[in-house]
């Protein structure tokens, strides 16, 4: 486990540590006071490196951190915390972001669950549209940025009702035609992680990987239960319980959209976050149109069969009448 910094420690001659607000396998996230901008609180994410790594590998990973931190610092979107600084101290790297007040969505879901209730579909879909805006922005960067760890605890609702997608700990930049392994990436959290994200090299991940995690997050928020992880589903296709079986208040449209996003194979999921959000919010979404077209095809096929049967019947009647006339 990483060694925690003590309260009062000042990093980079600027950030005074207050307390730990998050912890992972490669470091902690601290609430800190900005000594340059009086009154400003910030979140300082620490990334520890394994000193036993070969020197060239350690240099590559640290160079990658600085490259990605530079890109993250350029981002400016209302549903993302602003990355304001990054620096290194000895073997550790640090990323400084705005501190986001408020509860995360996991805490809100647990509160509802403990009261024997569900979060309402309306409020969850409202959060989903905000999350969708943030992901469209990230995926539209050059190179595209995947978050890779979307889950209820990584989304915070501010007192004003603004949703913030936090913790870029697994973020990955998608350079066209290039496969990279970076210190910021990982396998995510099992219940929200698509099959293609397992293994570590992330050669097959793209925007549809974030869509899977997006859908898994909505599933959990609306049912109070996480979806079955992909490894269990790979072995047993019935492992994933349809959301409406857990919460009958969920609309059929929302259930269809979530199940679409949770398809095991990326090519069976929405091709973009925009398409997924439309499936959640619009009756005339591509998913609805696809289902409607499928039904139309079925009707047309049934009609064609019926007309063929009628034609055969009329031909048989004509043949019988001809035989009667001959006789």
mmCIF file of C-alpha atoms in Angstrom:
data_model
loop_
_atom_site.group_PDB
_atom_site.id
_atom_site.type_symbol
_atom_site.label_atom_id
_atom_site.label_comp_id
_atom_site.label_asym_id
_atom_site.label_seq_id
_atom_site.Cartn_x
_atom_site.Cartn_y
_atom_site.Cartn_z
ATOM 1 C CA UNK A 1 0.000 0.000 0.000
ATOM 2 C CA UNK A 2 1.217 3.528 -0.714
ATOM 3 C CA UNK A 3 2.585 5.528 2.201
ATOM 4 C CA UNK A 4 0.246 8.406 2.983
ATOM 5 C CA UNK A 5 1.496 11.952 3.302
ATOM 6 C CA UNK A 6 0.831 13.556 6.665
ATOM 7 C CA UNK A 7 -1.461 16.576 7.066
ATOM 8 C CA UNK A 8 0.499 19.815 6.853
ATOM 9 C CA UNK A 9 3.060 18.550 4.332
ATOM 10 C CA UNK A 10 3.601 21.086 1.539
ATOM 11 C CA UNK A 11 4.172 19.767 -1.975
ATOM 12 C CA UNK A 12 5.863 21.755 -4.713
ATOM 13 C CA UNK A 13 6.092 24.731 -2.319
ATOM 14 C CA UNK A 14 2.409 25.335 -2.959
ATOM 15 C CA UNK A 15 -0.034 22.558 -1.996
ATOM 16 C CA UNK A 16 -0.580 21.986 1.721
ATOM 17 C CA UNK A 17 -1.976 18.522 2.415
ATOM 18 C CA UNK A 18 -5.158 18.426 4.484
ATOM 19 C CA UNK A 19 -6.321 14.792 4.343
ATOM 20 C CA UNK A 20 -6.676 11.692 2.171
ATOM 21 C CA UNK A 21 -9.911 11.629 0.147
ATOM 22 C CA UNK A 22 -9.149 8.582 -1.999
ATOM 23 C CA UNK A 23 -6.682 5.741 -2.229
ATOM 24 C CA UNK A 24 -5.635 3.218 -4.871
ATOM 25 C CA UNK A 25 -2.891 0.733 -5.564
ATOM 26 C CA UNK A 26 -0.510 3.349 -6.956
ATOM 27 C CA UNK A 27 -1.042 6.289 -4.644
ATOM 28 C CA UNK A 28 -3.507 8.490 -2.832
ATOM 29 C CA UNK A 29 -5.712 11.446 -3.684
ATOM 30 C CA UNK A 30 -5.416 14.297 -1.192
ATOM 31 C CA UNK A 31 -7.471 17.331 -0.383
ATOM 32 C CA UNK A 32 -5.012 20.211 -0.303
ATOM 33 C CA UNK A 33 -4.958 23.961 0.189
ATOM 34 C CA UNK A 34 -3.444 26.082 -2.577
ATOM 35 C CA UNK A 35 -1.031 28.429 -0.803
ATOM 36 C CA UNK A 36 -0.675 30.659 -3.876
ATOM 37 C CA UNK A 37 -4.382 31.146 -4.585
ATOM 38 C CA UNK A 38 -5.708 31.812 -1.089
ATOM 39 C CA UNK A 39 -8.934 29.981 -0.235
ATOM 40 C CA UNK A 40 -8.711 27.515 -3.119
ATOM 41 C CA UNK A 41 -9.033 23.815 -2.348
ATOM 42 C CA UNK A 42 -7.716 21.257 -4.785
ATOM 43 C CA UNK A 43 -7.362 17.523 -5.220
ATOM 44 C CA UNK A 44 -3.808 16.245 -5.599
ATOM 45 C CA UNK A 45 -3.517 12.810 -7.196
ATOM 46 C CA UNK A 46 -0.309 10.953 -6.413
ATOM 47 C CA UNK A 47 1.170 8.310 -8.727
ATOM 48 C CA UNK A 48 3.876 6.132 -7.209
ATOM 49 C CA UNK A 49 6.317 4.283 -9.455
ATOM 50 C CA UNK A 50 7.939 0.957 -8.765
ATOM 51 C CA UNK A 51 11.643 1.750 -8.292
ATOM 52 C CA UNK A 52 12.526 -1.843 -9.221
ATOM 53 C CA UNK A 53 11.460 -1.248 -12.827
ATOM 54 C CA UNK A 54 14.255 -1.143 -15.416
ATOM 55 C CA UNK A 55 15.499 2.403 -15.839
ATOM 56 C CA UNK A 56 14.347 2.665 -19.464
ATOM 57 C CA UNK A 57 10.839 1.425 -18.595
ATOM 58 C CA UNK A 58 10.581 3.827 -15.671
ATOM 59 C CA UNK A 59 11.637 6.720 -17.912
ATOM 60 C CA UNK A 60 9.062 5.776 -20.543
ATOM 61 C CA UNK A 61 6.242 5.572 -18.013
ATOM 62 C CA UNK A 62 7.147 8.920 -16.467
ATOM 63 C CA UNK A 63 7.473 10.565 -19.863
ATOM 64 C CA UNK A 64 4.048 9.169 -20.729
ATOM 65 C CA UNK A 65 2.608 10.588 -17.501
ATOM 66 C CA UNK A 66 3.874 14.059 -18.340
ATOM 67 C CA UNK A 67 2.596 13.807 -21.891
ATOM 68 C CA UNK A 68 -0.861 12.789 -20.738
ATOM 69 C CA UNK A 69 -0.932 15.308 -17.900
ATOM 70 C CA UNK A 70 -0.153 18.054 -20.427
ATOM 71 C CA UNK A 71 -3.125 16.975 -22.530
ATOM 72 C CA UNK A 72 -5.444 16.720 -19.528
ATOM 73 C CA UNK A 73 -4.434 20.225 -18.445
ATOM 74 C CA UNK A 74 -5.745 21.581 -21.758
ATOM 75 C CA UNK A 75 -9.251 20.228 -21.183
ATOM 76 C CA UNK A 76 -12.000 22.705 -20.395
ATOM 77 C CA UNK A 77 -15.528 21.375 -19.938
ATOM 78 C CA UNK A 78 -18.152 22.119 -17.255
ATOM 79 C CA UNK A 79 -18.622 18.422 -16.415
ATOM 80 C CA UNK A 80 -14.896 17.788 -15.923
ATOM 81 C CA UNK A 81 -12.683 19.014 -13.068
ATOM 82 C CA UNK A 82 -9.978 21.355 -14.305
ATOM 83 C CA UNK A 83 -6.443 19.947 -14.215
ATOM 84 C CA UNK A 84 -4.350 22.929 -13.160
ATOM 85 C CA UNK A 85 -0.858 21.598 -12.483
ATOM 86 C CA UNK A 86 1.418 18.561 -12.491
ATOM 87 C CA UNK A 87 4.895 17.963 -11.116
ATOM 88 C CA UNK A 88 7.306 15.283 -9.912
ATOM 89 C CA UNK A 89 8.971 14.733 -6.542
ATOM 90 C CA UNK A 90 11.634 12.024 -6.399
ATOM 91 C CA UNK A 91 9.998 8.786 -7.620
ATOM 92 C CA UNK A 92 6.420 10.097 -7.552
ATOM 93 C CA UNK A 93 4.342 12.167 -9.971
ATOM 94 C CA UNK A 94 1.436 14.409 -9.006
ATOM 95 C CA UNK A 95 -1.619 15.733 -10.829
ATOM 96 C CA UNK A 96 -3.508 18.715 -9.371
ATOM 97 C CA UNK A 97 -7.222 19.176 -10.112
ATOM 98 C CA UNK A 98 -10.101 21.256 -8.849
ATOM 99 C CA UNK A 99 -11.644 19.795 -5.730
ATOM 100 C CA UNK A 100 -15.283 18.931 -6.445
ATOM 101 C CA UNK A 101 -17.626 19.258 -3.448
ATOM 102 C CA UNK A 102 -20.722 17.113 -3.063
ATOM 103 C CA UNK A 103 -21.639 13.433 -2.910
ATOM 104 C CA UNK A 104 -20.691 10.870 -5.495
ATOM 105 C CA UNK A 105 -23.487 8.955 -7.221
ATOM 106 C CA UNK A 106 -22.618 5.727 -5.431
ATOM 107 C CA UNK A 107 -23.307 7.406 -2.085
ATOM 108 C CA UNK A 108 -26.643 8.732 -3.369
ATOM 109 C CA UNK A 109 -27.596 5.283 -4.671
ATOM 110 C CA UNK A 110 -26.673 3.605 -1.370
ATOM 111 C CA UNK A 111 -28.741 6.148 0.536
ATOM 112 C CA UNK A 112 -31.775 5.357 -1.638
ATOM 113 C CA UNK A 113 -31.170 1.623 -1.311
ATOM 114 C CA UNK A 114 -30.931 1.794 2.469
ATOM 115 C CA UNK A 115 -34.307 3.535 2.475
ATOM 116 C CA UNK A 116 -35.753 0.731 0.351
ATOM 117 C CA UNK A 117 -36.052 2.981 -2.694
ATOM 118 C CA UNK A 118 -34.538 3.492 -6.124
ATOM 119 C CA UNK A 119 -33.149 6.640 -7.650
ATOM 120 C CA UNK A 120 -35.749 7.917 -10.096
ATOM 121 C CA UNK A 121 -35.281 7.281 -13.782
ATOM 122 C CA UNK A 122 -35.721 10.981 -14.518
ATOM 123 C CA UNK A 123 -32.831 12.102 -12.336
ATOM 124 C CA UNK A 124 -30.544 9.284 -13.521
ATOM 125 C CA UNK A 125 -31.225 10.085 -17.181
ATOM 126 C CA UNK A 126 -30.555 13.750 -16.387
ATOM 127 C CA UNK A 127 -27.146 12.784 -14.997
ATOM 128 C CA UNK A 128 -26.604 10.553 -18.020
ATOM 129 C CA UNK A 129 -27.017 13.470 -20.419
ATOM 130 C CA UNK A 130 -24.388 15.434 -18.484
ATOM 131 C CA UNK A 131 -22.031 12.448 -18.448
ATOM 132 C CA UNK A 132 -22.674 12.008 -22.159
ATOM 133 C CA UNK A 133 -21.656 15.618 -22.816
ATOM 134 C CA UNK A 134 -18.375 15.082 -20.962
ATOM 135 C CA UNK A 135 -17.593 11.856 -22.824
ATOM 136 C CA UNK A 136 -18.415 13.347 -26.226
ATOM 137 C CA UNK A 137 -15.938 16.117 -25.394
ATOM 138 C CA UNK A 138 -13.240 13.642 -24.314
ATOM 139 C CA UNK A 139 -13.767 11.338 -27.270
ATOM 140 C CA UNK A 140 -13.655 14.319 -29.625
ATOM 141 C CA UNK A 141 -10.148 15.329 -28.587
ATOM 142 C CA UNK A 142 -7.195 14.817 -30.910
ATOM 143 C CA UNK A 143 -6.088 12.252 -29.978
ATOM 144 C CA UNK A 144 -9.300 10.909 -28.434
ATOM 145 C CA UNK A 145 -9.294 10.404 -24.669
ATOM 146 C CA UNK A 146 -10.909 7.355 -23.063
ATOM 147 C CA UNK A 147 -11.772 7.600 -19.390
ATOM 148 C CA UNK A 148 -11.703 3.794 -18.866
ATOM 149 C CA UNK A 149 -13.058 3.812 -15.307
ATOM 150 C CA UNK A 150 -16.603 5.172 -15.451
ATOM 151 C CA UNK A 151 -18.557 4.098 -12.370
ATOM 152 C CA UNK A 152 -20.922 5.700 -9.831
ATOM 153 C CA UNK A 153 -18.161 6.568 -7.364
ATOM 154 C CA UNK A 154 -16.263 8.491 -10.068
ATOM 155 C CA UNK A 155 -19.120 10.920 -10.629
ATOM 156 C CA UNK A 156 -19.896 13.662 -8.147
ATOM 157 C CA UNK A 157 -22.995 15.805 -7.936
ATOM 158 C CA UNK A 158 -22.230 19.343 -6.821
ATOM 159 C CA UNK A 159 -24.668 21.269 -4.608
ATOM 160 C CA UNK A 160 -25.800 23.185 -7.719
ATOM 161 C CA UNK A 161 -26.769 19.937 -9.485
ATOM 162 C CA UNK A 162 -23.802 19.906 -11.865
ATOM 163 C CA UNK A 163 -22.344 16.464 -12.485
ATOM 164 C CA UNK A 164 -18.554 16.107 -12.579
ATOM 165 C CA UNK A 165 -16.740 13.083 -13.998
ATOM 166 C CA UNK A 166 -13.692 12.765 -11.776
ATOM 167 C CA UNK A 167 -10.566 10.643 -11.447
ATOM 168 C CA UNK A 168 -8.631 10.377 -14.676
ATOM 169 C CA UNK A 169 -6.560 7.596 -13.096
ATOM 170 C CA UNK A 170 -7.037 5.205 -16.019
ATOM 171 C CA UNK A 171 -7.308 7.751 -18.812
ATOM 172 C CA UNK A 172 -5.792 6.783 -22.121
ATOM 173 C CA UNK A 173 -5.072 8.821 -25.230
ATOM 174 C CA UNK A 174 -5.868 7.056 -28.478
ATOM 175 C CA UNK A 175 -3.173 7.822 -31.007
ATOM 176 C CA UNK A 176 -4.326 6.604 -34.441
ATOM 177 C CA UNK A 177 -2.615 3.336 -35.329
ATOM 178 C CA UNK A 178 -0.567 3.320 -32.150
ATOM 179 C CA UNK A 179 -0.875 1.011 -29.167
ATOM 180 C CA UNK A 180 0.543 2.424 -25.949
ATOM 181 C CA UNK A 181 0.819 1.133 -22.413
ATOM 182 C CA UNK A 182 0.780 3.919 -19.858
ATOM 183 C CA UNK A 183 0.972 4.256 -16.118
ATOM 184 C CA UNK A 184 -2.437 5.886 -16.060
ATOM 185 C CA UNK A 185 -4.299 2.951 -17.521
ATOM 186 C CA UNK A 186 -5.531 -0.198 -15.847
ATOM 187 C CA UNK A 187 -8.321 -2.727 -15.920
ATOM 188 C CA UNK A 188 -10.986 -0.612 -14.281
ATOM 189 C CA UNK A 189 -13.588 -1.966 -11.883
ATOM 190 C CA UNK A 190 -14.891 -5.466 -12.669
ATOM 191 C CA UNK A 191 -18.638 -4.798 -12.773
ATOM 192 C CA UNK A 192 -18.221 -1.866 -15.157
ATOM 193 C CA UNK A 193 -15.358 -3.124 -17.334
ATOM 194 C CA UNK A 194 -15.894 -4.503 -20.860
ATOM 195 C CA UNK A 195 -14.288 -7.739 -21.950
ATOM 196 C CA UNK A 196 -11.854 -6.042 -24.332
ATOM 197 C CA UNK A 197 -10.362 -3.987 -21.492
ATOM 198 C CA UNK A 198 -9.033 -7.046 -19.671
ATOM 199 C CA UNK A 199 -5.429 -7.994 -20.264
ATOM 200 C CA UNK A 200 -3.688 -4.657 -19.807
ATOM 201 C CA UNK A 201 -2.460 -3.811 -23.310
ATOM 202 C CA UNK A 202 -5.806 -2.183 -24.266
ATOM 203 C CA UNK A 203 -5.125 -2.811 -27.954
ATOM 204 C CA UNK A 204 -8.815 -3.348 -28.643
ATOM 205 C CA UNK A 205 -10.367 -0.588 -26.552
ATOM 206 C CA UNK A 206 -12.086 2.401 -28.121
ATOM 207 C CA UNK A 207 -15.002 4.731 -27.365
ATOM 208 C CA UNK A 208 -17.333 1.725 -27.168
ATOM 209 C CA UNK A 209 -15.401 0.574 -24.086
ATOM 210 C CA UNK A 210 -16.469 3.744 -22.256
ATOM 211 C CA UNK A 211 -20.029 3.161 -23.519
ATOM 212 C CA UNK A 212 -20.074 -0.261 -21.851
ATOM 213 C CA UNK A 213 -18.992 1.279 -18.532
ATOM 214 C CA UNK A 214 -21.533 4.076 -19.023
ATOM 215 C CA UNK A 215 -24.345 1.530 -19.472
ATOM 216 C CA UNK A 216 -23.134 -0.573 -16.523
ATOM 217 C CA UNK A 217 -23.155 2.536 -14.341
ATOM 218 C CA UNK A 218 -26.747 3.372 -15.307
ATOM 219 C CA UNK A 219 -27.764 -0.240 -14.644
ATOM 220 C CA UNK A 220 -26.342 -0.010 -11.118
ATOM 221 C CA UNK A 221 -27.840 3.412 -10.379
ATOM 222 C CA UNK A 222 -31.335 2.334 -11.470
ATOM 223 C CA UNK A 223 -31.417 -1.131 -9.873
ATOM 224 C CA UNK A 224 -29.209 -0.763 -6.765
ATOM 225 C CA UNK A 225 -27.384 -3.847 -8.066
ATOM 226 C CA UNK A 226 -24.230 -3.934 -10.236
ATOM 227 C CA UNK A 227 -24.511 -5.874 -13.483
ATOM 228 C CA UNK A 228 -22.898 -9.294 -13.690
ATOM 229 C CA UNK A 229 -19.274 -8.952 -14.737
ATOM 230 C CA UNK A 230 -18.331 -9.878 -18.285
ATOM 231 C CA UNK A 231 -16.403 -12.996 -17.330
ATOM 232 C CA UNK A 232 -19.489 -14.498 -15.677
ATOM 233 C CA UNK A 233 -21.613 -13.442 -18.645
ATOM 234 C CA UNK A 234 -19.161 -14.998 -21.075
ATOM 235 C CA UNK A 235 -19.635 -18.334 -19.304
ATOM 236 C CA UNK A 236 -23.382 -17.935 -18.732
ATOM 237 C CA UNK A 237 -25.436 -15.695 -21.025
ATOM 238 C CA UNK A 238 -28.270 -15.666 -18.460
ATOM 239 C CA UNK A 239 -26.053 -14.112 -15.765
ATOM 240 C CA UNK A 240 -27.152 -10.573 -16.680
ATOM 241 C CA UNK A 241 -30.584 -9.911 -15.170
ATOM 242 C CA UNK A 242 -32.662 -7.452 -17.265
ATOM 243 C CA UNK A 243 -32.949 -4.182 -15.291
ATOM 244 C CA UNK A 244 -36.774 -4.159 -15.280
ATOM 245 C CA UNK A 245 -36.768 -7.448 -13.381
ATOM 246 C CA UNK A 246 -35.033 -5.604 -10.536
ATOM 247 C CA UNK A 247 -36.890 -2.298 -10.838
ATOM 248 C CA UNK A 248 -40.210 -2.327 -12.676
ATOM 249 C CA UNK A 249 -40.301 1.487 -12.713
ATOM 250 C CA UNK A 250 -37.607 1.524 -15.401
ATOM 251 C CA UNK A 251 -39.101 2.251 -18.817
ATOM 252 C CA UNK A 252 -38.742 -0.312 -21.623
ATOM 253 C CA UNK A 253 -36.866 2.292 -23.674
ATOM 254 C CA UNK A 254 -34.241 2.812 -20.968
ATOM 255 C CA UNK A 255 -33.861 -0.927 -20.444
ATOM 256 C CA UNK A 256 -33.353 -1.492 -24.186
ATOM 257 C CA UNK A 257 -30.710 1.238 -24.321
ATOM 258 C CA UNK A 258 -28.823 -0.095 -21.286
ATOM 259 C CA UNK A 259 -28.826 -3.650 -22.612
ATOM 260 C CA UNK A 260 -27.624 -2.324 -25.968
ATOM 261 C CA UNK A 261 -24.690 -0.611 -24.256
ATOM 262 C CA UNK A 262 -23.899 -3.786 -22.280
ATOM 263 C CA UNK A 263 -23.404 -6.049 -25.281
ATOM 264 C CA UNK A 264 -20.306 -8.193 -24.864
ATOM 265 C CA UNK A 265 -18.910 -7.540 -28.333
ATOM 266 C CA UNK A 266 -18.033 -3.900 -29.083
ATOM 267 C CA UNK A 267 -19.549 -4.048 -32.572
ATOM 268 C CA UNK A 268 -22.955 -4.843 -31.029
ATOM 269 C CA UNK A 269 -22.918 -1.665 -28.884
ATOM 270 C CA UNK A 270 -23.721 1.918 -29.934
ATOM 271 C CA UNK A 271 -20.957 3.295 -32.136
ATOM 272 C CA UNK A 272 -20.876 6.604 -30.259
ATOM 273 C CA UNK A 273 -21.940 8.185 -26.988
ATOM 274 C CA UNK A 274 -24.324 10.411 -28.959
ATOM 275 C CA UNK A 275 -26.154 7.339 -30.276
ATOM 276 C CA UNK A 276 -26.344 5.831 -26.789
ATOM 277 C CA UNK A 277 -27.737 9.018 -25.220
ATOM 278 C CA UNK A 278 -30.298 9.332 -28.028
ATOM 279 C CA UNK A 279 -31.405 5.764 -27.295
ATOM 280 C CA UNK A 280 -31.933 6.771 -23.662
ATOM 281 C CA UNK A 281 -33.771 10.017 -24.326
ATOM 282 C CA UNK A 282 -35.534 9.902 -27.701
ATOM 283 C CA UNK A 283 -38.418 7.761 -28.869
ATOM 284 C CA UNK A 284 -37.085 8.055 -32.421
ATOM 285 C CA UNK A 285 -33.551 6.981 -31.496
ATOM 286 C CA UNK A 286 -31.560 4.702 -33.803
ATOM 287 C CA UNK A 287 -32.279 1.839 -31.391
ATOM 288 C CA UNK A 288 -36.043 2.503 -31.490
ATOM 289 C CA UNK A 289 -35.944 2.871 -35.261
ATOM 290 C CA UNK A 290 -33.976 -0.348 -35.511
ATOM 291 C CA UNK A 291 -36.558 -2.192 -33.424
ATOM 292 C CA UNK A 292 -39.373 -0.580 -35.411
ATOM 293 C CA UNK A 293 -37.749 -1.541 -38.711
ATOM 294 C CA UNK A 294 -37.263 -5.071 -37.433
ATOM 295 C CA UNK A 295 -40.946 -5.277 -36.597
ATOM 296 C CA UNK A 296 -41.873 -3.885 -40.005
ATOM 297 C CA UNK A 297 -39.724 -6.516 -41.670
ATOM 298 C CA UNK A 298 -41.463 -9.228 -39.658
ATOM 299 C CA UNK A 299 -44.876 -7.853 -40.671
ATOM 300 C CA UNK A 300 -43.836 -7.686 -44.324
ATOM 301 C CA UNK A 301 -42.533 -11.236 -44.195
ATOM 302 C CA UNK A 302 -45.789 -12.431 -42.627
ATOM 303 C CA UNK A 303 -47.789 -10.527 -45.259
ATOM 304 C CA UNK A 304 -45.728 -12.010 -48.077
ATOM 305 C CA UNK A 305 -46.327 -15.513 -46.725
ATOM 306 C CA UNK A 306 -50.058 -14.819 -46.433
ATOM 307 C CA UNK A 307 -50.259 -13.457 -49.986
ATOM 308 C CA UNK A 308 -48.333 -16.435 -51.278
ATOM 309 C CA UNK A 309 -50.763 -18.769 -49.507
ATOM 310 C CA UNK A 310 -53.736 -16.891 -50.985
ATOM 311 C CA UNK A 311 -52.199 -17.056 -54.455
ATOM 312 C CA UNK A 312 -51.643 -20.799 -54.106
ATOM 313 C CA UNK A 313 -55.197 -21.212 -52.851
ATOM 314 C CA UNK A 314 -56.657 -19.282 -55.794
ATOM 315 C CA UNK A 315 -54.574 -21.330 -58.190
ATOM 316 C CA UNK A 316 -55.891 -24.525 -56.636
ATOM 317 C CA UNK A 317 -59.490 -23.277 -56.911
ATOM 318 C CA UNK A 318 -58.892 -22.393 -60.554
ATOM 319 C CA UNK A 319 -57.498 -25.846 -61.198
ATOM 320 C CA UNK A 320 -60.476 -27.521 -59.528
ATOM 321 C CA UNK A 321 -62.958 -25.417 -61.523
ATOM 322 C CA UNK A 322 -61.121 -26.318 -64.723
ATOM 323 C CA UNK A 323 -61.368 -30.042 -63.890
ATOM 324 C CA UNK A 324 -65.054 -29.706 -63.075
ATOM 325 C CA UNK A 325 -65.655 -27.933 -66.409
ATOM 326 C CA UNK A 326 -63.810 -30.697 -68.300
ATOM 327 C CA UNK A 327 -65.842 -33.356 -66.581
#
